[in-house]
Every structure is written in structure tokens, then in C-alpha cells.
PDB file of C-alpha atoms in Angstrom:
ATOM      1  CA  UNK A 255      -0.421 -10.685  -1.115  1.00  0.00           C
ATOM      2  CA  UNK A 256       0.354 -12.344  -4.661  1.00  0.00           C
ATOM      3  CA  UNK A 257       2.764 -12.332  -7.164  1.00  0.00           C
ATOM      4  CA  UNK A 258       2.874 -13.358 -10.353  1.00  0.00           C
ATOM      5  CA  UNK A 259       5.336 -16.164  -9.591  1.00  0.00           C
ATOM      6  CA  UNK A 260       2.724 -17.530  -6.300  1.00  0.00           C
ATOM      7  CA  UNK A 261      -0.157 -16.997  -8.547  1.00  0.00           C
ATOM      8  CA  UNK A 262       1.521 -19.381 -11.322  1.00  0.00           C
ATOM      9  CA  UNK A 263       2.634 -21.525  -8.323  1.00  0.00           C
ATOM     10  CA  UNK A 264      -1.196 -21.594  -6.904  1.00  0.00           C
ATOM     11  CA  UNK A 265      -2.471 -22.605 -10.251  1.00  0.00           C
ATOM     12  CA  UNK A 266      -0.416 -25.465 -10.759  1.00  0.00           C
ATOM     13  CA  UNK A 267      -1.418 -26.757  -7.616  1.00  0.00           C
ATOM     14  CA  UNK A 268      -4.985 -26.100  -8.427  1.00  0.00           C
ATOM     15  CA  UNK A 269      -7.029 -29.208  -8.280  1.00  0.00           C
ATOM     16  CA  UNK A 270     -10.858 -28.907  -8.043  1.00  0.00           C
ATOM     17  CA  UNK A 271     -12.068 -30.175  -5.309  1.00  0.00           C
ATOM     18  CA  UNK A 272      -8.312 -31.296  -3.663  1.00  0.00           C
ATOM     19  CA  UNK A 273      -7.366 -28.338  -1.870  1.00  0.00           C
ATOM     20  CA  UNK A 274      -5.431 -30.620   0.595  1.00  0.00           C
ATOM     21  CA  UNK A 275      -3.316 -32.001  -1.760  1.00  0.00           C
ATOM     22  CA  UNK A 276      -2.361 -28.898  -3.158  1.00  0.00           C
ATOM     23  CA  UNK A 277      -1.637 -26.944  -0.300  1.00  0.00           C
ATOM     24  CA  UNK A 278       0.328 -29.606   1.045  1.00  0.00           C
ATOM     25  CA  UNK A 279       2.656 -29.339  -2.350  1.00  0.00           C
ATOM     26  CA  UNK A 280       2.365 -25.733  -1.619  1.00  0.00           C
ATOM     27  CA  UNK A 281       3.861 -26.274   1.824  1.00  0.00           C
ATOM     28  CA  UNK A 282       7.202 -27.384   0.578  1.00  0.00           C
ATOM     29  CA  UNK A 283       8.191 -24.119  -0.902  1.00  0.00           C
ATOM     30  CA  UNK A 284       9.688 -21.571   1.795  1.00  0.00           C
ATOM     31  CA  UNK A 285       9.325 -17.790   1.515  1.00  0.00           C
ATOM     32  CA  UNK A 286       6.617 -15.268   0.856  1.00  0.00           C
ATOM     33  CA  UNK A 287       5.634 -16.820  -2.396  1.00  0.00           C
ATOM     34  CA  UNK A 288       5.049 -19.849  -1.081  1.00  0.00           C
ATOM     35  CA  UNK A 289       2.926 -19.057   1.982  1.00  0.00           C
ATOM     36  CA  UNK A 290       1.124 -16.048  -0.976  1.00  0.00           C
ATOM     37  CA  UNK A 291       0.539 -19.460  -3.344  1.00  0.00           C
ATOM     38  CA  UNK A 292      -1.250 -21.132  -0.371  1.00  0.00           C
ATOM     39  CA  UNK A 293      -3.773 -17.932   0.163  1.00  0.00           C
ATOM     40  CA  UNK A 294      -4.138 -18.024  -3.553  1.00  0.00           C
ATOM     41  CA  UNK A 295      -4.903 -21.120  -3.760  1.00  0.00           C
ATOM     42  CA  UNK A 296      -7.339 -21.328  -0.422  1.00  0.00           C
ATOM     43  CA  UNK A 297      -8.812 -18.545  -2.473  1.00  0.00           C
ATOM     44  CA  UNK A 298      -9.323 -19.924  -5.690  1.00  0.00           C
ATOM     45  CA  UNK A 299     -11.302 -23.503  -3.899  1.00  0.00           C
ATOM     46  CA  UNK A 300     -13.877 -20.723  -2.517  1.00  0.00           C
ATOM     47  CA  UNK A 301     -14.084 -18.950  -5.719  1.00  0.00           C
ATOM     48  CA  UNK A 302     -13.955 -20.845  -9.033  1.00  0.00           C
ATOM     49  CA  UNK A 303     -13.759 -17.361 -11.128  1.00  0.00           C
ATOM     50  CA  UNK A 304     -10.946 -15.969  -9.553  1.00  0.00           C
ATOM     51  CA  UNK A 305      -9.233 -19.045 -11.404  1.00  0.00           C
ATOM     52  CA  UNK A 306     -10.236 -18.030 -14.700  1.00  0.00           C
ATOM     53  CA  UNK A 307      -8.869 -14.880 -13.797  1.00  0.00           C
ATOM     54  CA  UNK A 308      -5.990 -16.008 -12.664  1.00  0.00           C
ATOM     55  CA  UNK A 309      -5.399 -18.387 -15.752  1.00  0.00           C
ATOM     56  CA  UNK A 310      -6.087 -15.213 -18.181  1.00  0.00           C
ATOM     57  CA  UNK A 311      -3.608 -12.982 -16.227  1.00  0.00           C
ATOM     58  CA  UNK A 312      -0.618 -15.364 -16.035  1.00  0.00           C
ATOM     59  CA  UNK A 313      -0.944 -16.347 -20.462  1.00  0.00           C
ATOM     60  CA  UNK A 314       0.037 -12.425 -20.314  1.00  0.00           C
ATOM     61  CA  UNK A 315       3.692 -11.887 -20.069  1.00  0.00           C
ATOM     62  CA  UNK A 316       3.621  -9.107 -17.714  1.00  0.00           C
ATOM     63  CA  UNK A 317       1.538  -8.465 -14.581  1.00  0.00           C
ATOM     64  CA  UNK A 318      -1.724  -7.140 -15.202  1.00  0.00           C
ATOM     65  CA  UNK A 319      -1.641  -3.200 -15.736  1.00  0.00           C
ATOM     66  CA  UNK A 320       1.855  -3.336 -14.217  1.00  0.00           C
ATOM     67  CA  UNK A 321       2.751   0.317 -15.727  1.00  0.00           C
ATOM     68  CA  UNK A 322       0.776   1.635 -12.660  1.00  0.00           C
ATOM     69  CA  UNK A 323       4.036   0.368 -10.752  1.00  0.00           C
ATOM     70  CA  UNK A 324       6.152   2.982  -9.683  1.00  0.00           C
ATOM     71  CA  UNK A 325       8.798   3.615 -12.283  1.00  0.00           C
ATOM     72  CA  UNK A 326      11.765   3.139  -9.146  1.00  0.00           C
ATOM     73  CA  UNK A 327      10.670  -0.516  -8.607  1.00  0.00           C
ATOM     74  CA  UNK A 328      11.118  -1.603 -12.443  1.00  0.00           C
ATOM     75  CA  UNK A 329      14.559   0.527 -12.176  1.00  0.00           C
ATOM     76  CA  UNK A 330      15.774  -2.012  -9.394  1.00  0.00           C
ATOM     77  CA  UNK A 331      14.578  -4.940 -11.118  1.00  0.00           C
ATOM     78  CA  UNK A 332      16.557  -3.854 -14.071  1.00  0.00           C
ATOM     79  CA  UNK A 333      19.221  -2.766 -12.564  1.00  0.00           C
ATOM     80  CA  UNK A 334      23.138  -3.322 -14.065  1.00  0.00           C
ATOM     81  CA  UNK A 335      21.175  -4.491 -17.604  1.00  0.00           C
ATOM     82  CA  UNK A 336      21.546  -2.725 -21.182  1.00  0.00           C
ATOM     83  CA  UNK A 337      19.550  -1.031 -23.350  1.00  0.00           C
ATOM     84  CA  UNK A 338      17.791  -4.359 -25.179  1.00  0.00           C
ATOM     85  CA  UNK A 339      16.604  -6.328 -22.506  1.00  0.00           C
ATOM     86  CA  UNK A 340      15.108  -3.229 -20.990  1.00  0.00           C
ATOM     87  CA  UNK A 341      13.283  -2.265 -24.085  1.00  0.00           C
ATOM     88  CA  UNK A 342      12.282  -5.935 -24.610  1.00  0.00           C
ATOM     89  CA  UNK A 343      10.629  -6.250 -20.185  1.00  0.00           C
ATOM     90  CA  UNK A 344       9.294  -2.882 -20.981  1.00  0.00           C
ATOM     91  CA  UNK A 345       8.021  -2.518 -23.875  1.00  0.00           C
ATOM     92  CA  UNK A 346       5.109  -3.672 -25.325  1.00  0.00           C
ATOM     93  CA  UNK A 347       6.900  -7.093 -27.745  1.00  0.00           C
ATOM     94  CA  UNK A 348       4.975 -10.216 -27.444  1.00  0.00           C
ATOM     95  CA  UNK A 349       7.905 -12.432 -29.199  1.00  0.00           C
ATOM     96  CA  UNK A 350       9.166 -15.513 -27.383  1.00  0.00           C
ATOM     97  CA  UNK A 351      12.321 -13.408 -25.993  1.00  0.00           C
ATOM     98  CA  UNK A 352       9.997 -10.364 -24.846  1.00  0.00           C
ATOM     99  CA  UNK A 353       7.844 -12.172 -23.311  1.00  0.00           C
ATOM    100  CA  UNK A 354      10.397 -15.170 -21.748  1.00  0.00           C
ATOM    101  CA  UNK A 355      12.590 -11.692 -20.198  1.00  0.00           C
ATOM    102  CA  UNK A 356       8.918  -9.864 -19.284  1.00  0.00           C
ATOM    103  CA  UNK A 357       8.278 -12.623 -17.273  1.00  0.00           C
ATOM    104  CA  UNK A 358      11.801 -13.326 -15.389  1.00  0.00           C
ATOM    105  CA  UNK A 359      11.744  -9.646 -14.572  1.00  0.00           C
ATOM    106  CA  UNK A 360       8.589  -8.587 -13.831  1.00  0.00           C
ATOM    107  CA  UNK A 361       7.619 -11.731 -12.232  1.00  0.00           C
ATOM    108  CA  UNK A 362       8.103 -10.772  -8.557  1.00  0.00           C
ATOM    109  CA  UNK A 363       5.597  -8.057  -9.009  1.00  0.00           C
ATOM    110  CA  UNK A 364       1.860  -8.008  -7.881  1.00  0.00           C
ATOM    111  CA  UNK A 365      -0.662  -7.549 -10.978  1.00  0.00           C
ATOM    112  CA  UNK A 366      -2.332  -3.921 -10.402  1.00  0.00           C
ATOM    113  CA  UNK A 367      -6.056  -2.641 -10.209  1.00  0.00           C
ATOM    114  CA  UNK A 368      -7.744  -1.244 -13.545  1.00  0.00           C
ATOM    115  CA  UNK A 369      -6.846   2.677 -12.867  1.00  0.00           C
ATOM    116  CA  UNK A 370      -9.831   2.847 -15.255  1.00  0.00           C
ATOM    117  CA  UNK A 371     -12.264   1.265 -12.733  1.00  0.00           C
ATOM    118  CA  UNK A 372     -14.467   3.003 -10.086  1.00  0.00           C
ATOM    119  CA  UNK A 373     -12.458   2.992  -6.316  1.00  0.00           C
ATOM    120  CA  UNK A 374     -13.965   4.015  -3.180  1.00  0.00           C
ATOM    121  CA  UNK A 375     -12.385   3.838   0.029  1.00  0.00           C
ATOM    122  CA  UNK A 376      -8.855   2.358   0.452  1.00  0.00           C
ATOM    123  CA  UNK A 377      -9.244   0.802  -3.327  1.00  0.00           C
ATOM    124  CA  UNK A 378      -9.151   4.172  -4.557  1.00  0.00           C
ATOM    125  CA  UNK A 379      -5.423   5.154  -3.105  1.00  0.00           C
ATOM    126  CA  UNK A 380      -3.746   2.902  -5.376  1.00  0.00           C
ATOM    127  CA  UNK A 381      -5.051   4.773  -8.104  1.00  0.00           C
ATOM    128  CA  UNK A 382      -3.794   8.195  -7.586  1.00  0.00           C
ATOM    129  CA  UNK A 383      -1.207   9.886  -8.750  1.00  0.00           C
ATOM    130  CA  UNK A 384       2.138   8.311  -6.543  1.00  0.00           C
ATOM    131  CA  UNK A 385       2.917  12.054  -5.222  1.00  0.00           C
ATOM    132  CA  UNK A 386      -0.559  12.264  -4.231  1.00  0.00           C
ATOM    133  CA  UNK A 387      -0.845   9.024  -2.412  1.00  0.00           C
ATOM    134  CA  UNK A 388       2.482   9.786  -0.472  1.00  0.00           C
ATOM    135  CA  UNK A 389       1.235  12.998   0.703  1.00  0.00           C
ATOM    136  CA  UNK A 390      -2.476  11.476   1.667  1.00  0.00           C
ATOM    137  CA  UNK A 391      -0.528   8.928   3.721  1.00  0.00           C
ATOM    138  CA  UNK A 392       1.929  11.609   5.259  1.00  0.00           C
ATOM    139  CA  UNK A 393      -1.118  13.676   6.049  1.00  0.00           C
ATOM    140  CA  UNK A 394      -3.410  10.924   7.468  1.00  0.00           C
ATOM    141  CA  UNK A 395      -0.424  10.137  10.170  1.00  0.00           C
ATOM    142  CA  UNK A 396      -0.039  13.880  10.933  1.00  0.00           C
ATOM    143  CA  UNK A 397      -3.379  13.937  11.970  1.00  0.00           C
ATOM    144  CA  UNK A 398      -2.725  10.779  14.140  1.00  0.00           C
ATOM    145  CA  UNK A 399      -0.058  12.871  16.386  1.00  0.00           C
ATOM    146  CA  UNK A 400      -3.036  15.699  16.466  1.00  0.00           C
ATOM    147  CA  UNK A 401      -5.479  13.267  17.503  1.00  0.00           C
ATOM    148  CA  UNK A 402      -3.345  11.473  20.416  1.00  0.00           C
ATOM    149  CA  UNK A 403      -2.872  15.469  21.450  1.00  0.00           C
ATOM    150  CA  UNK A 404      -6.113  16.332  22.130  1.00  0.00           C
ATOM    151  CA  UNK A 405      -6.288  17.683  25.737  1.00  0.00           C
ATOM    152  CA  UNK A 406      -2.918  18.547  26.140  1.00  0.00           C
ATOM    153  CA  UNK A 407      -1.194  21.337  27.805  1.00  0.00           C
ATOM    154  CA  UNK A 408      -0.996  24.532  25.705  1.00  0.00           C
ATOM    155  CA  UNK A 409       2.469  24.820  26.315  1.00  0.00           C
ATOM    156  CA  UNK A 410       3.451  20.884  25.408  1.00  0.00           C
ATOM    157  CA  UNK A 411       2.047  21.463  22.392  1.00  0.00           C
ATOM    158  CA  UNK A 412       3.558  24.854  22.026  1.00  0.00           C
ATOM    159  CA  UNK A 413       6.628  23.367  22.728  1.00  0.00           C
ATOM    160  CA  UNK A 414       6.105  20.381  20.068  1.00  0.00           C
ATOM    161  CA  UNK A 415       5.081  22.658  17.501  1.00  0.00           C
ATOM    162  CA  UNK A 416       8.264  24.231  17.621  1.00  0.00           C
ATOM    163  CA  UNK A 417      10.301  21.222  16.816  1.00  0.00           C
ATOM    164  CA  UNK A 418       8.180  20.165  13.864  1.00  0.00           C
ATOM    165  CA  UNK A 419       8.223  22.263   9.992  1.00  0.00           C
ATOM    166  CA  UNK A 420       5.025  21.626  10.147  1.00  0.00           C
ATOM    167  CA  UNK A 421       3.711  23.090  13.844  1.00  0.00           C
ATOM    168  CA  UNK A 422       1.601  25.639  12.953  1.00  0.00           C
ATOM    169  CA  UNK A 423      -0.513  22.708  10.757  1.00  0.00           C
ATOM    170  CA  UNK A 424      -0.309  20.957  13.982  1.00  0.00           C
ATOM    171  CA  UNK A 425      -1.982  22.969  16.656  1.00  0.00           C
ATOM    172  CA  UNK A 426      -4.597  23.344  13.382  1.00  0.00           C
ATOM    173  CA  UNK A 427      -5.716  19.883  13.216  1.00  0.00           C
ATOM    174  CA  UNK A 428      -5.426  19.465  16.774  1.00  0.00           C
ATOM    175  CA  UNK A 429      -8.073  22.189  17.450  1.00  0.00           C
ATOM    176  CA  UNK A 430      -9.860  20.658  14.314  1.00  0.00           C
ATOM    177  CA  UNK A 431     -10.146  17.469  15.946  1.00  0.00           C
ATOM    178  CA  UNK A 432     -10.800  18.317  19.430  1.00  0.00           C
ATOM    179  CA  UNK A 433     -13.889  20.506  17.536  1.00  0.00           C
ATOM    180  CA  UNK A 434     -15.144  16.738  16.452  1.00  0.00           C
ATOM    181  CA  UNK A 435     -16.183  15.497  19.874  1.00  0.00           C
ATOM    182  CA  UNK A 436     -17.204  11.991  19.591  1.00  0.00           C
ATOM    183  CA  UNK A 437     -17.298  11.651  15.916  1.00  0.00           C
ATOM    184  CA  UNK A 438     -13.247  11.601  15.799  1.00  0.00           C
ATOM    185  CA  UNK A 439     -13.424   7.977  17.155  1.00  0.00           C
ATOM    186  CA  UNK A 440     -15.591   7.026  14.334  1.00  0.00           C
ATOM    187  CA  UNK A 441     -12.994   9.173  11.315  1.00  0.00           C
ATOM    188  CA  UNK A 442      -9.708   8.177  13.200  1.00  0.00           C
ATOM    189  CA  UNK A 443     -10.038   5.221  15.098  1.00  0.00           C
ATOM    190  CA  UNK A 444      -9.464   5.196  19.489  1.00  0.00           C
ATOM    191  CA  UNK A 445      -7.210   8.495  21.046  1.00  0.00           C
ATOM    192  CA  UNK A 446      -5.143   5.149  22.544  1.00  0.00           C
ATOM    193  CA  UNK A 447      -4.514   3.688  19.485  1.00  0.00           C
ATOM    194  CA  UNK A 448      -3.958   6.607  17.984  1.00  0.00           C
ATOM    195  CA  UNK A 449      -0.530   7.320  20.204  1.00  0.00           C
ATOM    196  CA  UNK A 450      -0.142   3.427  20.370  1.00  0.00           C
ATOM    197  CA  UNK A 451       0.864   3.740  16.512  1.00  0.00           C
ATOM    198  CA  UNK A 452       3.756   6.750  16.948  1.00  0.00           C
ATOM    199  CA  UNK A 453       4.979   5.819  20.179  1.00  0.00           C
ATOM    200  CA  UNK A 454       8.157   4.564  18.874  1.00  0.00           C
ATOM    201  CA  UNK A 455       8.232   7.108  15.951  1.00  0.00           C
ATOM    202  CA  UNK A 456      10.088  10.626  15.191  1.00  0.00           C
ATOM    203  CA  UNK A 457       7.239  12.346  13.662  1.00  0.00           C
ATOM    204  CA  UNK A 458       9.998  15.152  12.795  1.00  0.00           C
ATOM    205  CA  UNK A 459      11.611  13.514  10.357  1.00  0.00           C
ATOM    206  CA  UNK A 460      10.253  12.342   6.826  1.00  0.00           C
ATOM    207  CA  UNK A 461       9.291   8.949   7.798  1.00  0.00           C
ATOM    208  CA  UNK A 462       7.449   9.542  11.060  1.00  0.00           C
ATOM    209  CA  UNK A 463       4.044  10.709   9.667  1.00  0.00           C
ATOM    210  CA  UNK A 464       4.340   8.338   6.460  1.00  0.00           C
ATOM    211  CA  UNK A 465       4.854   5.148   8.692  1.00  0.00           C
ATOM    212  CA  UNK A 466       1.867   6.596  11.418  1.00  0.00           C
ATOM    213  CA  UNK A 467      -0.351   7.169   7.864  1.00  0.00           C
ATOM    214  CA  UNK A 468       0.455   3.166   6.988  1.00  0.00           C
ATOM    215  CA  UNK A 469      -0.390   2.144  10.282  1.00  0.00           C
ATOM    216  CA  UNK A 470      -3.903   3.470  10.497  1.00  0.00           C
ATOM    217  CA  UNK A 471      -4.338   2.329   6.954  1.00  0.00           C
ATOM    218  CA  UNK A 472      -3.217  -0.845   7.771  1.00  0.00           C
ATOM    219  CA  UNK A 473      -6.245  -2.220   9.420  1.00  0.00           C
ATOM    220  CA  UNK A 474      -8.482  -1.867   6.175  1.00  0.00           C
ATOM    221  CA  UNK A 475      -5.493  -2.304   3.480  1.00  0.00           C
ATOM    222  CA  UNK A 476      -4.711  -5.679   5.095  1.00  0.00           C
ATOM    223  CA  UNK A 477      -8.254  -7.015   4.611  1.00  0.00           C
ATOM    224  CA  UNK A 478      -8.366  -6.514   0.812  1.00  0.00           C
ATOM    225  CA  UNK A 479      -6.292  -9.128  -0.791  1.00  0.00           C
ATOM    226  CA  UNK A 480      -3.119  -7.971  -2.457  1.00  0.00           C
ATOM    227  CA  UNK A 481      -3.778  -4.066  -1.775  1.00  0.00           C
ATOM    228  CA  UNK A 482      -0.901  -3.351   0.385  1.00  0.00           C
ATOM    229  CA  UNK A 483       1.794  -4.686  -1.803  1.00  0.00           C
ATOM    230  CA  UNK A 484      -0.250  -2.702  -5.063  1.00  0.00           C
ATOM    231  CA  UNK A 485      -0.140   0.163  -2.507  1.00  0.00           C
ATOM    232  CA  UNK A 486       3.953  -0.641  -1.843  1.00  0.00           C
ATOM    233  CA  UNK A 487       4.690  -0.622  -5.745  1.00  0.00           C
ATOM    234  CA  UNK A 488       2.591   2.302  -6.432  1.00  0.00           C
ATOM    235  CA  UNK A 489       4.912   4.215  -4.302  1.00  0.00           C
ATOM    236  CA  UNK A 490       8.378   5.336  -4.763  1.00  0.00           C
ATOM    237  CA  UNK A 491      10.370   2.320  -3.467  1.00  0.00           C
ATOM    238  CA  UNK A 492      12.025   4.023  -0.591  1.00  0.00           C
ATOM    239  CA  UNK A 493       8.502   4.621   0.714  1.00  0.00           C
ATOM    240  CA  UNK A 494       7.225   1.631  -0.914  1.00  0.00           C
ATOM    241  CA  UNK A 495       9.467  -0.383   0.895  1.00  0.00           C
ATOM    242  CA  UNK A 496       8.101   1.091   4.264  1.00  0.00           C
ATOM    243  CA  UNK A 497       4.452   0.575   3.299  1.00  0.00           C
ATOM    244  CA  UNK A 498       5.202  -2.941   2.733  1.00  0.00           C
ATOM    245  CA  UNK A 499       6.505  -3.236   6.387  1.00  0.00           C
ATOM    246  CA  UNK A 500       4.161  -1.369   7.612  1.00  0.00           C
ATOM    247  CA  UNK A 501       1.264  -2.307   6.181  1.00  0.00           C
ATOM    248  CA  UNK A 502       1.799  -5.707   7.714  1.00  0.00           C
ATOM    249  CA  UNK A 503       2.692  -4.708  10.830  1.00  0.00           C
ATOM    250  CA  UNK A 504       0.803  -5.845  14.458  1.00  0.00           C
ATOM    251  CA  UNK A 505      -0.742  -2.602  14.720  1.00  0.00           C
ATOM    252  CA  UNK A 506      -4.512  -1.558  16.615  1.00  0.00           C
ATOM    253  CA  UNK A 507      -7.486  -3.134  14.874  1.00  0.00           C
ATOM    254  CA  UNK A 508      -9.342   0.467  15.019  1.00  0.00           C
ATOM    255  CA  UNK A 509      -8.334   2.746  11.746  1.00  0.00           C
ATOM    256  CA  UNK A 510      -9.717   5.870   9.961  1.00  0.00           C
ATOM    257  CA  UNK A 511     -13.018   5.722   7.763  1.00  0.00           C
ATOM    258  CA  UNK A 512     -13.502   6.618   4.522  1.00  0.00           C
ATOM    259  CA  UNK A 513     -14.599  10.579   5.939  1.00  0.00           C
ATOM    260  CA  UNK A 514     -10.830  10.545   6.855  1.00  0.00           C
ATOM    261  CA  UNK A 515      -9.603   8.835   3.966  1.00  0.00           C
ATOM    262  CA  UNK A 516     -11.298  11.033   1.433  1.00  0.00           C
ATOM    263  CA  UNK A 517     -10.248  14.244   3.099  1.00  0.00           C
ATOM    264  CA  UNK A 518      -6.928  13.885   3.190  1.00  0.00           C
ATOM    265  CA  UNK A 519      -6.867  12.506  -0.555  1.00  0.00           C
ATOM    266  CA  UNK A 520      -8.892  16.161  -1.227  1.00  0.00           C
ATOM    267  CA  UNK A 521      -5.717  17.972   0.596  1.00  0.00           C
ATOM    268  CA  UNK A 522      -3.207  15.854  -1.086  1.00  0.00           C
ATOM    269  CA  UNK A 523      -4.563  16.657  -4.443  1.00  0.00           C
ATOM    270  CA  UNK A 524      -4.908  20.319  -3.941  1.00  0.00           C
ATOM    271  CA  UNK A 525      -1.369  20.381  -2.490  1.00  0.00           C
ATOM    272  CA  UNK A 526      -0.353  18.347  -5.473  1.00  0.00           C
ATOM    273  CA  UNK A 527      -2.217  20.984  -7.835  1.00  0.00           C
ATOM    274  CA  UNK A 528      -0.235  23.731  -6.327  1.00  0.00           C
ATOM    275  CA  UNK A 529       2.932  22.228  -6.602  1.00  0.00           C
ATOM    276  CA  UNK A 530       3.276  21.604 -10.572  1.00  0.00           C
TER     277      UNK A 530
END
């Protein structure tokens, strides 16, 4: 997980065909930039083009389609500064003092996917619309408290629904699942891992289903290289902030598919729809 500043730091320690050398320099530097310059880096001896990619995104002075970062995380890195240097970091000026201030603000943040470009799977969450990723997330982890529910007593879950704003929706997916038989493995992962992942949450309150959502994301998110902090700043940062715990998180190597994935970004968007 990459930003601009460890990508800059992984191509100065670039040397073809020395990776030792430079991930020894690399070594040195403490923090998550450091040990993100070292991946980069390991990265970049395994694939020459993703240097030349690298190399064309750091001459630009701001992280590669970084307007698909949530408006909240730009407000915090701007925060307590006037009027000009916000319109020079975010605007569009390519002057020596826009692009000297883009870079000293904007440099903690991970470039962002092409919105433009076709996503399937997890790629395609950090395309939609913020509200619409929040809810798919909420949604996926509701359906991770239905899941670890299957075969319980009518009147545990009776009593659980109760407690929740969201009960009826509840014994609805838990019914919904149960109806899957031995295909819900394949969509949502194992029943133990399932409950493994809200054990320790309060799936009544706002964060409980968001942080079960990350956590059966988490196993496919954290194989893609820099999607889970894209996935962080695409979010509102108080929810942002979560994913990027979350998403990096020990949590059971067994997720949902890309069935699951895609029907709860189908409810998310309809719920979306209704709501503007």
C-alpha cells in the first residue's frame, strides 16, 4: 500500500538489477512509507513497466486521478490553511508554487484507479459512488451476522431482531441464506468464519456491520496492491479510517465472491437511487 512519497522513495532506490542494495537503503527509513517503498520497490525488480509507470506518475504534481479521493481526506490535509494555498493543492495550476504545495499536501495520498476503466470484482468498489460503497460494505457485513445465524432458535433470533433497526432485514437474509444450502460457503466464505469476524463487534451500532463488511472484504482487497488504502480514501474518512484498520486486520482467509460482491453493490445502488 503506496504513497506518493514511498513510490518517490522506491524509485530513488531503484537500481536495475541491485535490489539488495536498494532495499537495504530502504531499510533505514521507519514507518509505513518506508516498509510501502520496500514492496514498491520488490515490485518494480519483477516488473520493469510498473517503473515507467511509476516514473510518469510521480513528474505529475498530484497523485494520479486523486479527485476520486473523498473530499473529507483533502479537508484534513488542508486543514487550518487559507483560501490560496487551497486553490493552488486543488486546483488544476502547474506553476512551480502549485505544483511544489500539490505535492507537500497531497503527497501522503495513494494515486487512484482510472474511474474510466472496466472493474470487476473488488476493483470495481473503488469506483462507485462513496455513499454507495459505504452501504455495499454495511450490507455485505449484515449478511455476515445472517449467515453465522443460520440454524438458530426462532426465538434468539426473534429476540436479536428486536434490538437491531434493521431486524426485520435480518430474519430476511437469514432465511435467504439458509435457502442457499451449500452454495453460501462458496458467496460468503465458512459459517465459522463468518461469526469469527463479529465476535467482538456491536452489530447495533453504525460501525458493527461496516467493520464485519471490511473484514470479509479483506481477504481479496489485501491481495491487490494498494486497493485497500484507494478503498480507505474513497470513503468518508471516519469510515475510511476504519477500512484502513480493517482492511489489514488478521482476519479468516475465506471471504465472499464476486456473486456476493455484486449483489450487494446492486442493493446499494438501488438504495442509493431511492435516496436522492
Amino acid at each position: 500500500m503506496s504513497s506518493h512519497v514511498a513510490r518517490a522513495l522506491a524509485i530513488a532506490a531503484y537500481r536495475p538489477g541491485d535490489a539488495a542494495a536498494g532495499d537495504a537503503a530502504l531499510a533505514r527509513i521507519a514507518g509505513l512509507d518506508g516498509v510501502a517503498a520496500r514492496a514498491m520497490l520488490a515490485a518494480m525488480h519483477v516488473d520493469e513497466a510498473l517503473v515507467a509507470r511509476v516514473r510518469r506518475e510521480l513528474a505529475a504534481p498530484r497523485p494520479a486521478n486523486w479527485l476520486g479521493v473523498h473530499r473529507t481526506w483533502l479537508d484534513e490535509l488542508l486543514t487550518g490553511e487559507g483560501p490560496a494555498v487551497r486553490a493552488a493543492v486543488l486546483g488544476a495550476g502547474d506553476g512551480r508554487v502549485e505544483r511544489h504545495l500539490a505535492r507537500a499536501f497531497l503527497g501522503s495520498l495513494t494515486p487512484m484507479p482510472d474511474p474510466a476503466a472496466p472493474a470487476r470484482g473488488v476493483h470495481a468498489l473503488v469506483v462507485l459512488d462513496p455513499e454507495v460503497l459505504a452501504r455495499a460494505i454495511m450490507l455485505l457485513g449484515r449478511r455476515q451476522l445472517a449467515y453465522a445465524l443460520v440454524g438458530a432458535a426462532r426465538r434468539e433470533l426473534a429476540d436479536l431482531a428486536m434490538r437491531l433497526p434493521w431486524g426485520k432485514e435480518l430474519v430476511a437474509e437469514v432465511a435467504a441464506i439458509a435457502s442457499l444450502g451449500d452454495v453460501a460457503e462458496k458467496r460468503l466464505g465458512r459459517r465459522t468464519s463468518a461469526a469469527a469476524r463479529i465476535h467482538d463487534l456491536r452489530m447495533n451500532e453504525t460501525t458493527g456491520p461496516a467493520r464485519a463488511g471490511l473484514r470479509a472484504l479483506a481477504p481479496r482487497v489485501v491481495r491487490v496492491p494498494d486497493l485497500a488504502l484507494q478503498l480507505a480514501q474513497r470513503l468518508a474518512r471516519p469510515v475510511g479510517m476504519l477500512a484502513r484498520v480493517e482492511l489489514r486486520g488478521a482476519h479468516p482467509p475465506d471471504g465472499v465472491d464476486d456473486v456476493e460482491l455484486g449483489q450487494a453493490i446492486a442493493r446499494a445502488s438501488v438504495v442509493s437511487e431511492k435516496s436522492s
